[in-house]
mmCIF file with all atom_site columns, C-alpha atoms in Angstrom:
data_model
loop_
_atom_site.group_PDB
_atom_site.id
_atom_site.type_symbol
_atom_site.label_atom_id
_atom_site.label_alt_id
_atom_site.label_comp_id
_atom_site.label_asym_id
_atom_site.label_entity_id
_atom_site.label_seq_id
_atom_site.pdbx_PDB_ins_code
_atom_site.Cartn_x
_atom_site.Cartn_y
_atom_site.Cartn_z
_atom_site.occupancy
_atom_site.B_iso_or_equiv
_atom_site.pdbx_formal_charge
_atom_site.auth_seq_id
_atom_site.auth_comp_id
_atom_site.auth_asym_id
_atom_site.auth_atom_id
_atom_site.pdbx_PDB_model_num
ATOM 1   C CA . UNK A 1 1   ? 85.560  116.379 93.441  1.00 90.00 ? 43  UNK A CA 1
ATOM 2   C CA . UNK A 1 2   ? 82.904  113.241 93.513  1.00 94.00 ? 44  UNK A CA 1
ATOM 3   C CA . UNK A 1 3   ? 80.685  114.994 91.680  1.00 94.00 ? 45  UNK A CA 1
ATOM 4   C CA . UNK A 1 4   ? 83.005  115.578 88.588  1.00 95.00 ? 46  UNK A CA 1
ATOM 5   C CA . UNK A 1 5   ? 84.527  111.691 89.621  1.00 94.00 ? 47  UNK A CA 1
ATOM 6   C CA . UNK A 1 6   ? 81.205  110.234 88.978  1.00 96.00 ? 48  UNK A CA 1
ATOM 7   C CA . UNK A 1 7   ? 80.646  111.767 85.879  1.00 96.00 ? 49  UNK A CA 1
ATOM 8   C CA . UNK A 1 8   ? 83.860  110.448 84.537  1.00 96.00 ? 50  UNK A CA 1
ATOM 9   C CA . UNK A 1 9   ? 83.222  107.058 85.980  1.00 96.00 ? 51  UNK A CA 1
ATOM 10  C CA . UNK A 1 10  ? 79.679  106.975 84.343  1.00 96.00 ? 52  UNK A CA 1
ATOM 11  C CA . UNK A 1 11  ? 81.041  107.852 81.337  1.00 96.00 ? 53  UNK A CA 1
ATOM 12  C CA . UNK A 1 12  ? 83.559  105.075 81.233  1.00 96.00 ? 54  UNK A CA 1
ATOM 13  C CA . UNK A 1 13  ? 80.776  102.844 81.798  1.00 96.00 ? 55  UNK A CA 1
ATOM 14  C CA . UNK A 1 14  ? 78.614  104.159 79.184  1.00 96.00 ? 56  UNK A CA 1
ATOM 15  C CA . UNK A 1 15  ? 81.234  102.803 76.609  1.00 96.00 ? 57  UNK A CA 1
ATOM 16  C CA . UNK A 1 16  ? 82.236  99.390  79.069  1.00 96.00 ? 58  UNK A CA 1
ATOM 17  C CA . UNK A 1 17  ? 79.245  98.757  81.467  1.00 93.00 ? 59  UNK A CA 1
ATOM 18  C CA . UNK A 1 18  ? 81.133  95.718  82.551  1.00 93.00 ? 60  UNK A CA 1
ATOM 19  C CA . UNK A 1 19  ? 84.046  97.360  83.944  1.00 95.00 ? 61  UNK A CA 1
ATOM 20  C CA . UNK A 1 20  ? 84.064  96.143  87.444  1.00 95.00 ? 62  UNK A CA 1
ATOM 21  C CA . UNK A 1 21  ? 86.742  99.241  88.175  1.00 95.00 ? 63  UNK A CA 1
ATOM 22  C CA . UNK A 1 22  ? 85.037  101.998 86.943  1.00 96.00 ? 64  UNK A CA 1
ATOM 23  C CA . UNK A 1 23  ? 81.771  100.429 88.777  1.00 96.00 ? 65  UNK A CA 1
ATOM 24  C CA . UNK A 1 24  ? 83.701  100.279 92.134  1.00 96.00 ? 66  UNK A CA 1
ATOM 25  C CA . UNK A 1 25  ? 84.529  103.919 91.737  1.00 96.00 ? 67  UNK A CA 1
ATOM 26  C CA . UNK A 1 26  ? 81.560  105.386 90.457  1.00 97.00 ? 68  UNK A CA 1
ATOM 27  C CA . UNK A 1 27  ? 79.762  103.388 93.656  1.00 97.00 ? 69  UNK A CA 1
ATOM 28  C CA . UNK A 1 28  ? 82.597  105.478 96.206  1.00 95.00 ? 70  UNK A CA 1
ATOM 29  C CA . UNK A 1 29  ? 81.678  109.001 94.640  1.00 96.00 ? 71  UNK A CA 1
ATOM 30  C CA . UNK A 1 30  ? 77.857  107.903 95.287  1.00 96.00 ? 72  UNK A CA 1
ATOM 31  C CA . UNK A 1 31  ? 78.771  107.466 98.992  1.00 95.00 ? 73  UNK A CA 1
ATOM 32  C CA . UNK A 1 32  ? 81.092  110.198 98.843  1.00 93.00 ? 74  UNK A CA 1
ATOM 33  C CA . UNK A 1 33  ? 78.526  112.535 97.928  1.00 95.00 ? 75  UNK A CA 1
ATOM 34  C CA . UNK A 1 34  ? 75.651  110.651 100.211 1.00 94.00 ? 76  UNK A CA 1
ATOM 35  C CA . UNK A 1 35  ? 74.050  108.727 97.501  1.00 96.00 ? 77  UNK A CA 1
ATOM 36  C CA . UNK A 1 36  ? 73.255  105.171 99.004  1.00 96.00 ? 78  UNK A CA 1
ATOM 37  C CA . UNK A 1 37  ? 70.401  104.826 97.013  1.00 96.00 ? 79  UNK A CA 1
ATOM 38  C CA . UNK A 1 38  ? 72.701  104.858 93.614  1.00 96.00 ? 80  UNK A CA 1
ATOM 39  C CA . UNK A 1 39  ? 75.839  103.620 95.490  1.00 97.00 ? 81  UNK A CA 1
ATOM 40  C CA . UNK A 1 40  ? 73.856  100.466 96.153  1.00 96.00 ? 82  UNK A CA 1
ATOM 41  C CA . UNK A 1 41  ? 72.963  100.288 93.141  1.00 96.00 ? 83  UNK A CA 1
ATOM 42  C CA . UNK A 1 42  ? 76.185  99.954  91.482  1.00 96.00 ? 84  UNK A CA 1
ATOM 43  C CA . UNK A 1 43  ? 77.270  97.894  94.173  1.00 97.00 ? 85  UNK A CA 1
ATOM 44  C CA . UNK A 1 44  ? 74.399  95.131  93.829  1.00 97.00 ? 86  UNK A CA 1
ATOM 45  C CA . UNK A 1 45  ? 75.640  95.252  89.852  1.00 96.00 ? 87  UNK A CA 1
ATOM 46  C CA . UNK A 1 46  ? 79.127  94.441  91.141  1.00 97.00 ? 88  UNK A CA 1
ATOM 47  C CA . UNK A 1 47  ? 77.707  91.737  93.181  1.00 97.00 ? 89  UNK A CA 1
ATOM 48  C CA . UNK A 1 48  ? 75.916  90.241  90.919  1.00 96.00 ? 90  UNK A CA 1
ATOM 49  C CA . UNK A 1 49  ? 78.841  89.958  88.294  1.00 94.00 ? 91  UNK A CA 1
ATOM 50  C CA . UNK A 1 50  ? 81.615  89.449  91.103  1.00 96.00 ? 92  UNK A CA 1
ATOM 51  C CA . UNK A 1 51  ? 80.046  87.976  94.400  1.00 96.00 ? 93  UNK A CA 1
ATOM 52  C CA . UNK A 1 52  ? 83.100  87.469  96.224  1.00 96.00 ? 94  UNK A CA 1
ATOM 53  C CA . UNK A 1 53  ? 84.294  91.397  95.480  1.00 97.00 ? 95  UNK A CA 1
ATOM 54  C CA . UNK A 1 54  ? 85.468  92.011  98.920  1.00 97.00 ? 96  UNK A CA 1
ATOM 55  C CA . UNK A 1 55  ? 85.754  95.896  98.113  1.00 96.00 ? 97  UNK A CA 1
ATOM 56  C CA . UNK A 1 56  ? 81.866  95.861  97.035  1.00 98.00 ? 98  UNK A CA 1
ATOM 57  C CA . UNK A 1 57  ? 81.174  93.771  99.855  1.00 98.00 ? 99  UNK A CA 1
ATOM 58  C CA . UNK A 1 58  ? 82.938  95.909  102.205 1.00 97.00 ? 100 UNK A CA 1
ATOM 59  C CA . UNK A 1 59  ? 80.787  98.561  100.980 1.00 97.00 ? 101 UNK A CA 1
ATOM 60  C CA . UNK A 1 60  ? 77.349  97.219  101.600 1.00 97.00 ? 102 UNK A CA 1
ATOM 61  C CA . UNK A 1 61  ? 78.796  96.926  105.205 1.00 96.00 ? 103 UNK A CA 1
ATOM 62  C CA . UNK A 1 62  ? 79.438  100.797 104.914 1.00 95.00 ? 104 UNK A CA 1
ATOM 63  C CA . UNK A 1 63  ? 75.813  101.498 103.955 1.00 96.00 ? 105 UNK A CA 1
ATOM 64  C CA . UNK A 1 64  ? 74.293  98.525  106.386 1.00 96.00 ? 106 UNK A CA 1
ATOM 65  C CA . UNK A 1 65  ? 75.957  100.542 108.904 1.00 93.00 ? 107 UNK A CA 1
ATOM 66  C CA . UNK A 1 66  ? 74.551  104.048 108.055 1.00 92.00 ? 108 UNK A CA 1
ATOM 67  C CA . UNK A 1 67  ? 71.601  103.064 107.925 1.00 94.00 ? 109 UNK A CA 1
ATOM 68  C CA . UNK A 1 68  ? 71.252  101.702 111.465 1.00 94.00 ? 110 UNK A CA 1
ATOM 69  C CA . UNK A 1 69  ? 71.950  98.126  110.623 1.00 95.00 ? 111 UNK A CA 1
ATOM 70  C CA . UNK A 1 70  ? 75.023  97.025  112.553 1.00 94.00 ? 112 UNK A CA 1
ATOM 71  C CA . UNK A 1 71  ? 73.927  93.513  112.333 1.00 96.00 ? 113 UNK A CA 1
ATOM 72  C CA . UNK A 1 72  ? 73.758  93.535  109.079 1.00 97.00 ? 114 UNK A CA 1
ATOM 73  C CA . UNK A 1 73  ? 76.670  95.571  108.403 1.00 96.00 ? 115 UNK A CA 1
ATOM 74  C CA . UNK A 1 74  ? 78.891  92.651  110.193 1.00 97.00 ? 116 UNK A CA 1
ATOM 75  C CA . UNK A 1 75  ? 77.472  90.202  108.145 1.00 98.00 ? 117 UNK A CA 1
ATOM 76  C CA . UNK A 1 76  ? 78.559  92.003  104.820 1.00 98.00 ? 118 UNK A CA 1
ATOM 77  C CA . UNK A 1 77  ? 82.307  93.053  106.463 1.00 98.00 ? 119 UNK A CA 1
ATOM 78  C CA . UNK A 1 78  ? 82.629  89.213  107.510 1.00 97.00 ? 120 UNK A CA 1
ATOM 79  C CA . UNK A 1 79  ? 81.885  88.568  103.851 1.00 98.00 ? 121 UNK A CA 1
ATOM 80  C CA . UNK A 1 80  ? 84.435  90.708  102.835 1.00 98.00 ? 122 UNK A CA 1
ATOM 81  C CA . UNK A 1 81  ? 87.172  89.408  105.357 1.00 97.00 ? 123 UNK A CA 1
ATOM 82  C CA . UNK A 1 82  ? 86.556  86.071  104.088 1.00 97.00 ? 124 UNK A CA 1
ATOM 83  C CA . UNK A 1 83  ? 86.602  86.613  100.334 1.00 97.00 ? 125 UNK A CA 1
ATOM 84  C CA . UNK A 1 84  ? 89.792  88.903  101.011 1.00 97.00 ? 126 UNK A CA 1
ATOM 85  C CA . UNK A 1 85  ? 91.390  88.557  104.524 1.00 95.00 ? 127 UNK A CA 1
ATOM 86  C CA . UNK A 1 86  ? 93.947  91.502  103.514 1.00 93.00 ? 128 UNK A CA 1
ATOM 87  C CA . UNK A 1 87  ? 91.490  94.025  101.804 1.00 95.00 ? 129 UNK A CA 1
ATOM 88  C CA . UNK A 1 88  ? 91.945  97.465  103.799 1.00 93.00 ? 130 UNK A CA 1
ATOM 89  C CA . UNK A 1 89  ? 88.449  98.433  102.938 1.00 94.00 ? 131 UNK A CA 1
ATOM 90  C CA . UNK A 1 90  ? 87.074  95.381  104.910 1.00 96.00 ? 132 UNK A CA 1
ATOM 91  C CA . UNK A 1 91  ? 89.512  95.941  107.899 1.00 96.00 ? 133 UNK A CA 1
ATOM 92  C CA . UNK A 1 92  ? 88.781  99.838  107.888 1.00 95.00 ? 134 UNK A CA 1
ATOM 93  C CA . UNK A 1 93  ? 85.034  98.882  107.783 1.00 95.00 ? 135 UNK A CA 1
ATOM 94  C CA . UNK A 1 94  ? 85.303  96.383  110.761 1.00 97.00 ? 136 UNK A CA 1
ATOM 95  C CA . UNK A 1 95  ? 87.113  98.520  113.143 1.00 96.00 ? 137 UNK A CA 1
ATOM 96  C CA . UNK A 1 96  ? 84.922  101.498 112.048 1.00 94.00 ? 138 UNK A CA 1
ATOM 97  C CA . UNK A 1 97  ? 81.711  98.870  112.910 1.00 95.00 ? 139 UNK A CA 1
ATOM 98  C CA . UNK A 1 98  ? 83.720  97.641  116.086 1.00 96.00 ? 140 UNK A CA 1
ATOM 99  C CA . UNK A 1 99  ? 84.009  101.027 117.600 1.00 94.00 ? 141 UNK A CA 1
ATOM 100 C CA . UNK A 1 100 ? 79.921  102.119 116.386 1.00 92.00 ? 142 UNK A CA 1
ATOM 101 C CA . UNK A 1 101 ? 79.425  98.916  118.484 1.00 93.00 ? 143 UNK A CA 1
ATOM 102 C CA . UNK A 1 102 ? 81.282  99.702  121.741 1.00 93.00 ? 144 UNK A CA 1
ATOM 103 C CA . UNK A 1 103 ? 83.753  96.618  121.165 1.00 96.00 ? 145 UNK A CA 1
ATOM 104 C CA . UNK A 1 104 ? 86.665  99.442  120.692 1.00 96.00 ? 146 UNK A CA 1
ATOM 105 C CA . UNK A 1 105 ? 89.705  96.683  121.985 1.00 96.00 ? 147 UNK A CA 1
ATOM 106 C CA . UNK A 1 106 ? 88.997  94.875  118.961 1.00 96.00 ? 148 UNK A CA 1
ATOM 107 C CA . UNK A 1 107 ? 88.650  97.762  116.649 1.00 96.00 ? 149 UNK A CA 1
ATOM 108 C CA . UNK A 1 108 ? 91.979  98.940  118.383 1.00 97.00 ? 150 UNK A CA 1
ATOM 109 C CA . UNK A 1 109 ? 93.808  95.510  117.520 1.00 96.00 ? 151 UNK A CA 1
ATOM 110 C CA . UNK A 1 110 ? 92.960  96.029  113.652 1.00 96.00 ? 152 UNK A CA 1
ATOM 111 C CA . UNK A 1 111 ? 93.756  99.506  113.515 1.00 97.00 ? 153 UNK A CA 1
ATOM 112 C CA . UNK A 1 112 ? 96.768  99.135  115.277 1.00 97.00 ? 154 UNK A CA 1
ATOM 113 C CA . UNK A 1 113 ? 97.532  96.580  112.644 1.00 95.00 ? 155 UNK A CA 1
ATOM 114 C CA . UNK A 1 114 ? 96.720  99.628  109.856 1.00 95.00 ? 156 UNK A CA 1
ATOM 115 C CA . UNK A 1 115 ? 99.126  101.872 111.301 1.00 96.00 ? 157 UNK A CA 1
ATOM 116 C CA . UNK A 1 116 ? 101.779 99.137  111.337 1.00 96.00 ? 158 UNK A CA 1
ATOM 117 C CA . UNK A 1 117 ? 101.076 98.766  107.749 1.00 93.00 ? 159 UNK A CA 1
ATOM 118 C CA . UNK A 1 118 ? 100.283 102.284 106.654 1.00 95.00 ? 160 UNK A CA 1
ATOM 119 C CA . UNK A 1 119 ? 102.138 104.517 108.881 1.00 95.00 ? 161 UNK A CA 1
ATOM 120 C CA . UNK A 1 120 ? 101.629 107.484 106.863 1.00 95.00 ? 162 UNK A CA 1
ATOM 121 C CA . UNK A 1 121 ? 98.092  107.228 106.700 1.00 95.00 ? 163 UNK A CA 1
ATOM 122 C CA . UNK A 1 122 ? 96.376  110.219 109.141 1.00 95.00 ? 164 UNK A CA 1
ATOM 123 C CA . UNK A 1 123 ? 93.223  108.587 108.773 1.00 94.00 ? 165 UNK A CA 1
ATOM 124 C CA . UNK A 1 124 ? 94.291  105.105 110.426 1.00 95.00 ? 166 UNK A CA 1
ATOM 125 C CA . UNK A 1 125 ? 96.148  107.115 113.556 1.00 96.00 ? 167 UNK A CA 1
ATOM 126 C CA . UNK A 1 126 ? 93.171  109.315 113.835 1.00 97.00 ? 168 UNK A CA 1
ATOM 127 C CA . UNK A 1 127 ? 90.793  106.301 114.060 1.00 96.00 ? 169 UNK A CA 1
ATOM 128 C CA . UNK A 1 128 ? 93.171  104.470 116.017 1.00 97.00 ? 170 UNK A CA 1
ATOM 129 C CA . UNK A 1 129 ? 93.203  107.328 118.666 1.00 97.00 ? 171 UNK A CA 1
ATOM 130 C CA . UNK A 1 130 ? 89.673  107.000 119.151 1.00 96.00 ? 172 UNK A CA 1
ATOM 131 C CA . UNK A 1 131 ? 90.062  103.287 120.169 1.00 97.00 ? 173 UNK A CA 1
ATOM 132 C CA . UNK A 1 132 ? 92.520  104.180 122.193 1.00 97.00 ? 174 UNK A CA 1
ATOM 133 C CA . UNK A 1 133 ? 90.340  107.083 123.977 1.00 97.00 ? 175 UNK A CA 1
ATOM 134 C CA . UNK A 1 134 ? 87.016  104.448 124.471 1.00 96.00 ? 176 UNK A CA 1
ATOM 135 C CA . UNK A 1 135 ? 89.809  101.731 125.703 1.00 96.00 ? 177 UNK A CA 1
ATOM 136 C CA . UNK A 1 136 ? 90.921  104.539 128.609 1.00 96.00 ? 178 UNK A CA 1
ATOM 137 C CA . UNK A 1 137 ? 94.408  104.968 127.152 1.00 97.00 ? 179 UNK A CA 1
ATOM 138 C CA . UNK A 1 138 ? 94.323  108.832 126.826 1.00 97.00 ? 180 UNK A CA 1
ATOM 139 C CA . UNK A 1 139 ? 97.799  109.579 126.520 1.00 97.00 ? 181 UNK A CA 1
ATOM 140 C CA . UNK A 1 140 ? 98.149  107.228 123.613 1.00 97.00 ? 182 UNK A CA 1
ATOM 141 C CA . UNK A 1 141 ? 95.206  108.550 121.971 1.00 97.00 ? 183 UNK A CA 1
ATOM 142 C CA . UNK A 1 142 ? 96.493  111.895 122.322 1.00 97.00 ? 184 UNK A CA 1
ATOM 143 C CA . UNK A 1 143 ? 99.794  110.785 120.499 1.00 97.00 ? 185 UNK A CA 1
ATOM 144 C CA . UNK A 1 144 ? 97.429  108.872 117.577 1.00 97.00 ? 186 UNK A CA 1
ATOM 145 C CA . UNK A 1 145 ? 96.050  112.230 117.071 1.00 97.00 ? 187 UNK A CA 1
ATOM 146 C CA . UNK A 1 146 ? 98.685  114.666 117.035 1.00 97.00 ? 188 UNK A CA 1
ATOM 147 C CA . UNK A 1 147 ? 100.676 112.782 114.187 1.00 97.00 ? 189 UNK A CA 1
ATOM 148 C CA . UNK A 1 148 ? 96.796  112.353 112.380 1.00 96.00 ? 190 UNK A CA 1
ATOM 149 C CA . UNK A 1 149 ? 97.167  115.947 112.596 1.00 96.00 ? 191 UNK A CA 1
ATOM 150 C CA . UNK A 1 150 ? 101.106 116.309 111.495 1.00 95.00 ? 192 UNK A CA 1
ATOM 151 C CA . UNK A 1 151 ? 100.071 114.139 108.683 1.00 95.00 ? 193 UNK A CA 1
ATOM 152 C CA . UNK A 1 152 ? 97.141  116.007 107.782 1.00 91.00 ? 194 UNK A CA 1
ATOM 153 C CA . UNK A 1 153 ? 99.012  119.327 107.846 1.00 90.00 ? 195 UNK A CA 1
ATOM 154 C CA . UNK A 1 154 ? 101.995 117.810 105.738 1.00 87.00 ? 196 UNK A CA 1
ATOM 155 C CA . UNK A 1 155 ? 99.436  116.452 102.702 1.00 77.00 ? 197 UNK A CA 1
ATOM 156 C CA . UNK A 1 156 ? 96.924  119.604 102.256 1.00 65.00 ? 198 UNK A CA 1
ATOM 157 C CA . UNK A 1 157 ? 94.669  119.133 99.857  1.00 58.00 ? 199 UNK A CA 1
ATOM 158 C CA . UNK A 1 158 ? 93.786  115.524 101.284 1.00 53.00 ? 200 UNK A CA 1
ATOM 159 C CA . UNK A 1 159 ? 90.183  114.674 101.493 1.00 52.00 ? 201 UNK A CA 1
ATOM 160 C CA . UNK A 1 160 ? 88.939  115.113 105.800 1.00 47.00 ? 202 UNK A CA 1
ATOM 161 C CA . UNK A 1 161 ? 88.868  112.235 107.262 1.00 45.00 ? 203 UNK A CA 1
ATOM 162 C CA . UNK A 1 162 ? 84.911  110.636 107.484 1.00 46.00 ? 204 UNK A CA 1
#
């Protein structure tokens, strides 16, 4: 529940404003619960105390992207890739802003890197499959999203995929 999340996280930072963390989190539930307004917010704190927070940075791609501003959104995930290379947010983020932008062979080349890593994670197949589907490869879409699916159906409870 973001709602009861970002109450908890405020609270935290009532008593330790400069918990980066807590911050981070509280900054998620914002965007969780369509926010941007406060979730970038937080995230401009985090910036300004940590510049080179990939996760934060990551982030500001997120909301560069939602609100029409791929160009901007790229700038913000390279940010991230360089201050973290490995961060999953970033790499999620840049795949998620390759495909918005039509460029879905790369986005399928870093998801495909995901699901190597992260095998169990229905999000990364499902995202993967719709790389595959704007690359042409249908029947290996298809297979991306039935074990999205088998994963899904073996962890209920899991938030949907965004």
């Amino acid at each position: 529940n973001f709602s009861e999340a970002a109450e908890a996280y405020a609270q935290v930072l009532r008593s330790a404003p400069e918990d980066i963390h807590a911050r981070l989190r509280l900054a998620q539930c914002h965007l969780g619960l369509n926010q941007s307004a406060q979730a970038q917010g937080e995230l401009s704190a985090i910036l300004s105390a940590d510049p080179g927070n990939a996760e934060a940075l990551a982030l500001r791609g997120r909301l560069a992207l939602a609100a029409g501003q791929p160009d901007a959104a790229l700038d913000w995930i390279n940010q991230a890739l360089v201050s973290d290379p490995h961060n999953l947010t970033a790499k999620e983020e840049y795949a998620t802003l390759m495909l918005n932008r039509g460029q879905a062979e790369e986005a399928r080349a870093t998801l495909a890197k995901l699901v190597a890593w992260y095998p169990n994670s229905a999000r990364y197949h499902y995202l993967l499959g719709q790389a595959l589907m704007k690359t042409g490869d249908a029947a290996g879409a298809q297979k991306e999203f039935e074990i999205s699916q088998k994963l899904k159906a073996a962890a209920p409870g899991v938030a949907p995929i965004r």
